[in-house]
PDB file of C-alpha atoms in Angstrom:
ATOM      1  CA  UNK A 312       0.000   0.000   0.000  1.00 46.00           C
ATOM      2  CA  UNK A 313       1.087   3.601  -0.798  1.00 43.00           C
ATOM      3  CA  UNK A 314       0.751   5.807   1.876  1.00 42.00           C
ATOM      4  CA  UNK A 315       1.345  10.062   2.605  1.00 43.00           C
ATOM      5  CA  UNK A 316       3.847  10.650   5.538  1.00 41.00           C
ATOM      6  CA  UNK A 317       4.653  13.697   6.522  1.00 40.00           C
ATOM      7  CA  UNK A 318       8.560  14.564   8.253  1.00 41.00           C
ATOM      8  CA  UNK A 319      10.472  17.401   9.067  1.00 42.00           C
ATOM      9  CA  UNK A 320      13.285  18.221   6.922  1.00 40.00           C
ATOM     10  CA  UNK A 321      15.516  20.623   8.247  1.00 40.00           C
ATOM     11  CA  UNK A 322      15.737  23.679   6.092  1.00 40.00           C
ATOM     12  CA  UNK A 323      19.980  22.679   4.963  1.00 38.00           C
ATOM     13  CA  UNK A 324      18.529  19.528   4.012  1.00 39.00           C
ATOM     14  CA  UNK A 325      19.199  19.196   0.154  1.00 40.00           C
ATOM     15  CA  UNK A 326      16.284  19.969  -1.953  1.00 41.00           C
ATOM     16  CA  UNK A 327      15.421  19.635  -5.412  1.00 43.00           C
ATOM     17  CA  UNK A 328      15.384  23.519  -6.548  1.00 43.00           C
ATOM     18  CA  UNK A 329      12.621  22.369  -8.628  1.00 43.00           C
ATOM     19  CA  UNK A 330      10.831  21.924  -5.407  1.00 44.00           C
ATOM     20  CA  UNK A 331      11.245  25.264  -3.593  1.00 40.00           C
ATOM     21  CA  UNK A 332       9.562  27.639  -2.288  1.00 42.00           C
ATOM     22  CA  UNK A 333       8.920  25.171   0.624  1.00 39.00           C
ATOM     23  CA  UNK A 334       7.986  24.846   4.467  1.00 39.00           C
ATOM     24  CA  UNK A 335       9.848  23.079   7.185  1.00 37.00           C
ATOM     25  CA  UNK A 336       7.464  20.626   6.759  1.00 38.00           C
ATOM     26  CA  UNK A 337       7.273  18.380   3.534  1.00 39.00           C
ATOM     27  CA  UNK A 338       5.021  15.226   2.560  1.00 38.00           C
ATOM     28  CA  UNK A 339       6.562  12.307   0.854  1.00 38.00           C
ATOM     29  CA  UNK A 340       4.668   9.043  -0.427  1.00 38.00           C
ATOM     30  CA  UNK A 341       6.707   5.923   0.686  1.00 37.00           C
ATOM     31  CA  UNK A 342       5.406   2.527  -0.258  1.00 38.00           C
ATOM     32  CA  UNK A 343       4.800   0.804   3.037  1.00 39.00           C
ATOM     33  CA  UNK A 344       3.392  -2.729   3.595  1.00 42.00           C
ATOM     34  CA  UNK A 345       2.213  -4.290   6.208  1.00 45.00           C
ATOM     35  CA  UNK A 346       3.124  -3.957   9.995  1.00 49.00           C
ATOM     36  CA  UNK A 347       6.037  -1.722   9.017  1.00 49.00           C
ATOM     37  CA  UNK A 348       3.462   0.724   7.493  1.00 48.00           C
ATOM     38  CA  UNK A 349       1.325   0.693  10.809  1.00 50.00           C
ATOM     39  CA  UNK A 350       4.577   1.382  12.722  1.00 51.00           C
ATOM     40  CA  UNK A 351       6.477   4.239  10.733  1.00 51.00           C
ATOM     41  CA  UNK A 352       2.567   6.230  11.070  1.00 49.00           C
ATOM     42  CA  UNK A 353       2.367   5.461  14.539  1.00 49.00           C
ATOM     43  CA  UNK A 354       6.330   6.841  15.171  1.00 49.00           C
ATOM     44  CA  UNK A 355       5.577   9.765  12.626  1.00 50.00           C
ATOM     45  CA  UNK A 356       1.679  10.859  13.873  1.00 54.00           C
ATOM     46  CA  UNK A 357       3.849  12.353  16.868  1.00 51.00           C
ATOM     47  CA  UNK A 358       5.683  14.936  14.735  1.00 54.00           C
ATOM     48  CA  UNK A 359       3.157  17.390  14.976  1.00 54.00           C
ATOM     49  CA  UNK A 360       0.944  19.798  12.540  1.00 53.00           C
ATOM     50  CA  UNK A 361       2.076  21.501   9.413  1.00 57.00           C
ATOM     51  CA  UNK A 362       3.077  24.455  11.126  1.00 67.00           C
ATOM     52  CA  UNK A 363       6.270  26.093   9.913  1.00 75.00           C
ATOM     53  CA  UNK A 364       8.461  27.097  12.860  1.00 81.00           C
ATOM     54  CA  UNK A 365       9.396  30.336  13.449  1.00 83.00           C
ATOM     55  CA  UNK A 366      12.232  32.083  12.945  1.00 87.00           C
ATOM     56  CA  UNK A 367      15.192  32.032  15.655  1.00 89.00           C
ATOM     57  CA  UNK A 368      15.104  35.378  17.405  1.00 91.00           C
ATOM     58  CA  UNK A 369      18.580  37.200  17.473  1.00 93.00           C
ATOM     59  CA  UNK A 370      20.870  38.352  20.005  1.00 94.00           C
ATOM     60  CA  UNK A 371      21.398  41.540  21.233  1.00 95.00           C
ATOM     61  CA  UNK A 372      23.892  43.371  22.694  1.00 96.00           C
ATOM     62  CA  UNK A 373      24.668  44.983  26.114  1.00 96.00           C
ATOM     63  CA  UNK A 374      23.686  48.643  25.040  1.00 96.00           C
ATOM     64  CA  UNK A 375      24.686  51.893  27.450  1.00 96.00           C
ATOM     65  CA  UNK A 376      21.422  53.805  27.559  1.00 96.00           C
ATOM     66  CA  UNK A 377      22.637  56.616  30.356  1.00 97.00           C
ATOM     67  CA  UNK A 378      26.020  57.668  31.655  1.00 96.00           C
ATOM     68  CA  UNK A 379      26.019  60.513  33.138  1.00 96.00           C
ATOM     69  CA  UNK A 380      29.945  60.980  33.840  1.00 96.00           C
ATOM     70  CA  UNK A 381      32.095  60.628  37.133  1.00 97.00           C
ATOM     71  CA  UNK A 382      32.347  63.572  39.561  1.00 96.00           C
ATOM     72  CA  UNK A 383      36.252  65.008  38.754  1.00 95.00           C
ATOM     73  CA  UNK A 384      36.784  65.680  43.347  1.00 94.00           C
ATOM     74  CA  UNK A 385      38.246  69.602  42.399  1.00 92.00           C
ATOM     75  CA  UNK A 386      41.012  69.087  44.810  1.00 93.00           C
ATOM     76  CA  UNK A 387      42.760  66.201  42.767  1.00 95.00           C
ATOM     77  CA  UNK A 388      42.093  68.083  39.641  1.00 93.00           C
ATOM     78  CA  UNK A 389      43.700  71.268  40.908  1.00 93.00           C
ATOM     79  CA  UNK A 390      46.411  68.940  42.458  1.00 93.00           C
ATOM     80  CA  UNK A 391      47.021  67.638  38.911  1.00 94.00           C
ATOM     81  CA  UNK A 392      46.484  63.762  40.172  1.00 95.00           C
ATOM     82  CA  UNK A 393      44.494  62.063  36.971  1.00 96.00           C
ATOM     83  CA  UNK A 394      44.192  58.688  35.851  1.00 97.00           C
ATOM     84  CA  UNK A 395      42.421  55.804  34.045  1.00 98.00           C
ATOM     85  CA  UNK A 396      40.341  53.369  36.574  1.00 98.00           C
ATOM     86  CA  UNK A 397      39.151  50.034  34.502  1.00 98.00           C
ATOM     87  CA  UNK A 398      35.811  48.696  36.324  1.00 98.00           C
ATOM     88  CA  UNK A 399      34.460  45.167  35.777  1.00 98.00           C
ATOM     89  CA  UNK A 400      30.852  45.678  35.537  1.00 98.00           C
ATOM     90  CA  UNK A 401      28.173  42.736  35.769  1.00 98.00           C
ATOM     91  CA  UNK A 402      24.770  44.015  34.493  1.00 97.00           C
ATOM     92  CA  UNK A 403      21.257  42.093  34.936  1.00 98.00           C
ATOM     93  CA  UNK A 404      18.486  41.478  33.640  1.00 97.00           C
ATOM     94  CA  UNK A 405      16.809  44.595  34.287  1.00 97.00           C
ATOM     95  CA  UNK A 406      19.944  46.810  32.709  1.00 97.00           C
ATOM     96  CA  UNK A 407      21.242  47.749  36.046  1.00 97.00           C
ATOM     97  CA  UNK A 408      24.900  46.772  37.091  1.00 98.00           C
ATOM     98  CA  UNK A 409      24.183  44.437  40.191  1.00 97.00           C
ATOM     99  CA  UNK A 410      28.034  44.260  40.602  1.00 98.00           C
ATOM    100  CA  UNK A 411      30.976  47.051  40.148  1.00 98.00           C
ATOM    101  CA  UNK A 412      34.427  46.379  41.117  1.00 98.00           C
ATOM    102  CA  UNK A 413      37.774  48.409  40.259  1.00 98.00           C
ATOM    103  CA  UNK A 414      39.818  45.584  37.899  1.00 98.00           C
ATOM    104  CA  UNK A 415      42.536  48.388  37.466  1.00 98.00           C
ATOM    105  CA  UNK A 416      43.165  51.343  39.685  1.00 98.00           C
ATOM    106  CA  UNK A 417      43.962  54.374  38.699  1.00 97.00           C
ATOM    107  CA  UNK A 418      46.394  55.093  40.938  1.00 97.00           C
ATOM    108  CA  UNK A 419      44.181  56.973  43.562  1.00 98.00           C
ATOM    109  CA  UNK A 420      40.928  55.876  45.726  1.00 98.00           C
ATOM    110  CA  UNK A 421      39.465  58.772  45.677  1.00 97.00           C
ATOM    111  CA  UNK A 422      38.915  58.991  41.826  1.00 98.00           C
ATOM    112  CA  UNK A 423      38.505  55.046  41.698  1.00 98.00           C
ATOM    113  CA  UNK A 424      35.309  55.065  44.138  1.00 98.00           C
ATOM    114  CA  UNK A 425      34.254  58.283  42.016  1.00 98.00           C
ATOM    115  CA  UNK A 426      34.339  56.199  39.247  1.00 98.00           C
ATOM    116  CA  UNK A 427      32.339  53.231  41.092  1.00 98.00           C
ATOM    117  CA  UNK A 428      29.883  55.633  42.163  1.00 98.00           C
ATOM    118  CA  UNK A 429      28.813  57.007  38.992  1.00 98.00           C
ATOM    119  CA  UNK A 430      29.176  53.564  37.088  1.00 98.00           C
ATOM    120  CA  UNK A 431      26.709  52.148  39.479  1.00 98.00           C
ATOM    121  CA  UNK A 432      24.091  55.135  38.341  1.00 97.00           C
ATOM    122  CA  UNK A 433      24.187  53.797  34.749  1.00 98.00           C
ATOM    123  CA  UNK A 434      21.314  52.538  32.783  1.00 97.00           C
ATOM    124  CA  UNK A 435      21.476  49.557  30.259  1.00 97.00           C
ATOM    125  CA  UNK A 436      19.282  48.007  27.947  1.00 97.00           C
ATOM    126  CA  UNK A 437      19.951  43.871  28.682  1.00 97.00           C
ATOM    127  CA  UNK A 438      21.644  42.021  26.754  1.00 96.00           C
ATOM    128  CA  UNK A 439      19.678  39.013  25.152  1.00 96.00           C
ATOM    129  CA  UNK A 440      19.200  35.881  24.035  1.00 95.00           C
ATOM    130  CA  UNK A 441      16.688  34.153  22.552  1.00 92.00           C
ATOM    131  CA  UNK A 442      14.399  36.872  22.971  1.00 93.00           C
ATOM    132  CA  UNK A 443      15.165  36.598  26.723  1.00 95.00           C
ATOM    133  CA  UNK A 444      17.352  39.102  28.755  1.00 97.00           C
ATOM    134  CA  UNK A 445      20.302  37.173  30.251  1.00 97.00           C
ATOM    135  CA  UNK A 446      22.980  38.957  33.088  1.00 97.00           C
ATOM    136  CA  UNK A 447      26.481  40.066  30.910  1.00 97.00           C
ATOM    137  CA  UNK A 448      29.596  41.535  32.260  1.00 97.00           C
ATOM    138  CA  UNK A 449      32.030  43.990  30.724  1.00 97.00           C
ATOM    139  CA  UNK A 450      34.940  45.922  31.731  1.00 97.00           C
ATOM    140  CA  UNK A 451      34.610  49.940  31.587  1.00 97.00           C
ATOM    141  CA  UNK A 452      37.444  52.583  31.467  1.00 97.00           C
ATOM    142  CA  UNK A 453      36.489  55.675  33.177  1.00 97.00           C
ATOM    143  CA  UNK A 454      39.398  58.579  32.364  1.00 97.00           C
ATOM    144  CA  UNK A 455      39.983  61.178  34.377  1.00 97.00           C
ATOM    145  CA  UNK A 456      41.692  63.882  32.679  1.00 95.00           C
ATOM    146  CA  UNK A 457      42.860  67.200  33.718  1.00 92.00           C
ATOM    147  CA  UNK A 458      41.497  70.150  32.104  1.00 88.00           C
ATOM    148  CA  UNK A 459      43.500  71.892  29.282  1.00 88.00           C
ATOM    149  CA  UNK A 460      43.281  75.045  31.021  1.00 89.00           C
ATOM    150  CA  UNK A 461      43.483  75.130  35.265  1.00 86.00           C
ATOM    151  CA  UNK A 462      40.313  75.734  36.829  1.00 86.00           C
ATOM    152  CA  UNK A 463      39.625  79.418  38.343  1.00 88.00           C
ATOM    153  CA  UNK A 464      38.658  77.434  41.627  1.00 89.00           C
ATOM    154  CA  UNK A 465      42.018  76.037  41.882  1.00 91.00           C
ATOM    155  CA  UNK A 466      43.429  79.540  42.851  1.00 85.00           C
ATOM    156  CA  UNK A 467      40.767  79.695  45.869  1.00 84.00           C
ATOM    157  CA  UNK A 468      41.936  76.411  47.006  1.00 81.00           C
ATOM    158  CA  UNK A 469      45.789  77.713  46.892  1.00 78.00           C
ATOM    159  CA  UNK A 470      44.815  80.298  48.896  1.00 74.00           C
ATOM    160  CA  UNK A 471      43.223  78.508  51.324  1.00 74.00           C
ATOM    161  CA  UNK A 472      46.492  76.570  52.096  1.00 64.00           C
TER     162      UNK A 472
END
C-alpha cells in the first residue's frame, strides 16, 4: 500500500530547486506494507501539525542607555592627580549593574570610588538571548583627565592653604 507521511526536513537539508519555495514541513509518499506501514505512522503521527516554525530570534547586545559621567573631586584636579580606573561591571536582567568592582586602579581611591559611584548610576538596555534578557559583564574605562586650562577654583583652594 502507498501511503502520505509527513517529516520534518531541516531547512539545509538538500532539496530539489525544482521543489522550492517550501515549508519546514514536507510530505513524501513511501510505499509501506504491512506492519512496518502501521509502525512508521504510529512513530511519525507524533511529529506534529504543518506548522512552519518560526524564525530564531537574534541576540542583542549589552547597550549603554545613560552615563552621566564621574564627579572630577576639584582638589585632585587642581592637584594635577588624573588617571584611568578600569571597572568590571556585571549588568542584569533589568539593565542595572548588580556588581561594580575596580579591575585596574587608577592610581588613587578617591577617583577610583568616584568612578564606582557614577558607574553604578548607569542605565542599560539587557543584553539578550533568545528573545530573553540574560545577566552580561564587561569591563569599563572611566578617564579622568585634567582640564586643558586650570580651573579658576584652583586659585581659591591655593589660597586657602
Amino acid at each position: 500500500h502507498e501511503h502520505l507521511v509527513c517529516i520534518a526536513l531541516p531547512l539545509y537539508h538538500s532539496i530539489d530547486p525544482r521543489r522550492l519555495p517550501m515549508t519546514s514541513i514536507d510530505c513524501l509518499r513511501y510505499a509501506l506494507h504491512g506492519s512496518a506501514a502501521a509502525t512508521a505512522l504510529l512513530l511519525l503521527s507524533a511529529c506534529g501539525g504543518s506548522e512552519p516554525q518560526a524564525p530564531p530570534i537574534p541576540s542583542t547586545p549589552l547597550t549603554a542607555v545613560q552615563t552621566p559621567p564621574p564627579v572630577y573631586p576639584l582638589e585632585l584636579a587642581c592637584a594635577g592627580i588624573d588617571g584611568t580606573s578600569v571597572l568590571q561591571v556585571t549588568v542584569d536582567t533589568k539593565g542595572v549593574p548588580s556588581i561594580v568592582s575596580v579591575a585596574g586602579s587608577s592610581g588613587n581611591a578617591q577617583l577610583d570610588q568616584s568612578a564606582v559611584t557614577a558607574v553604578k548610576a548607569w542605565v542599560f538596555e539587557p543584553a539578550t538571548r533568545g528573545g530573553q534578557p540574560v545577566v552580561q559583564g564587561l569591563q569599563v574605562p572611566v578617564n579622568f583627565r585634567l582640564p586643558a586650562v586650570r580651573p579658576d577654583e584652583c586659585f581659591q583652594l591655593d589660597g586657602q592653604k
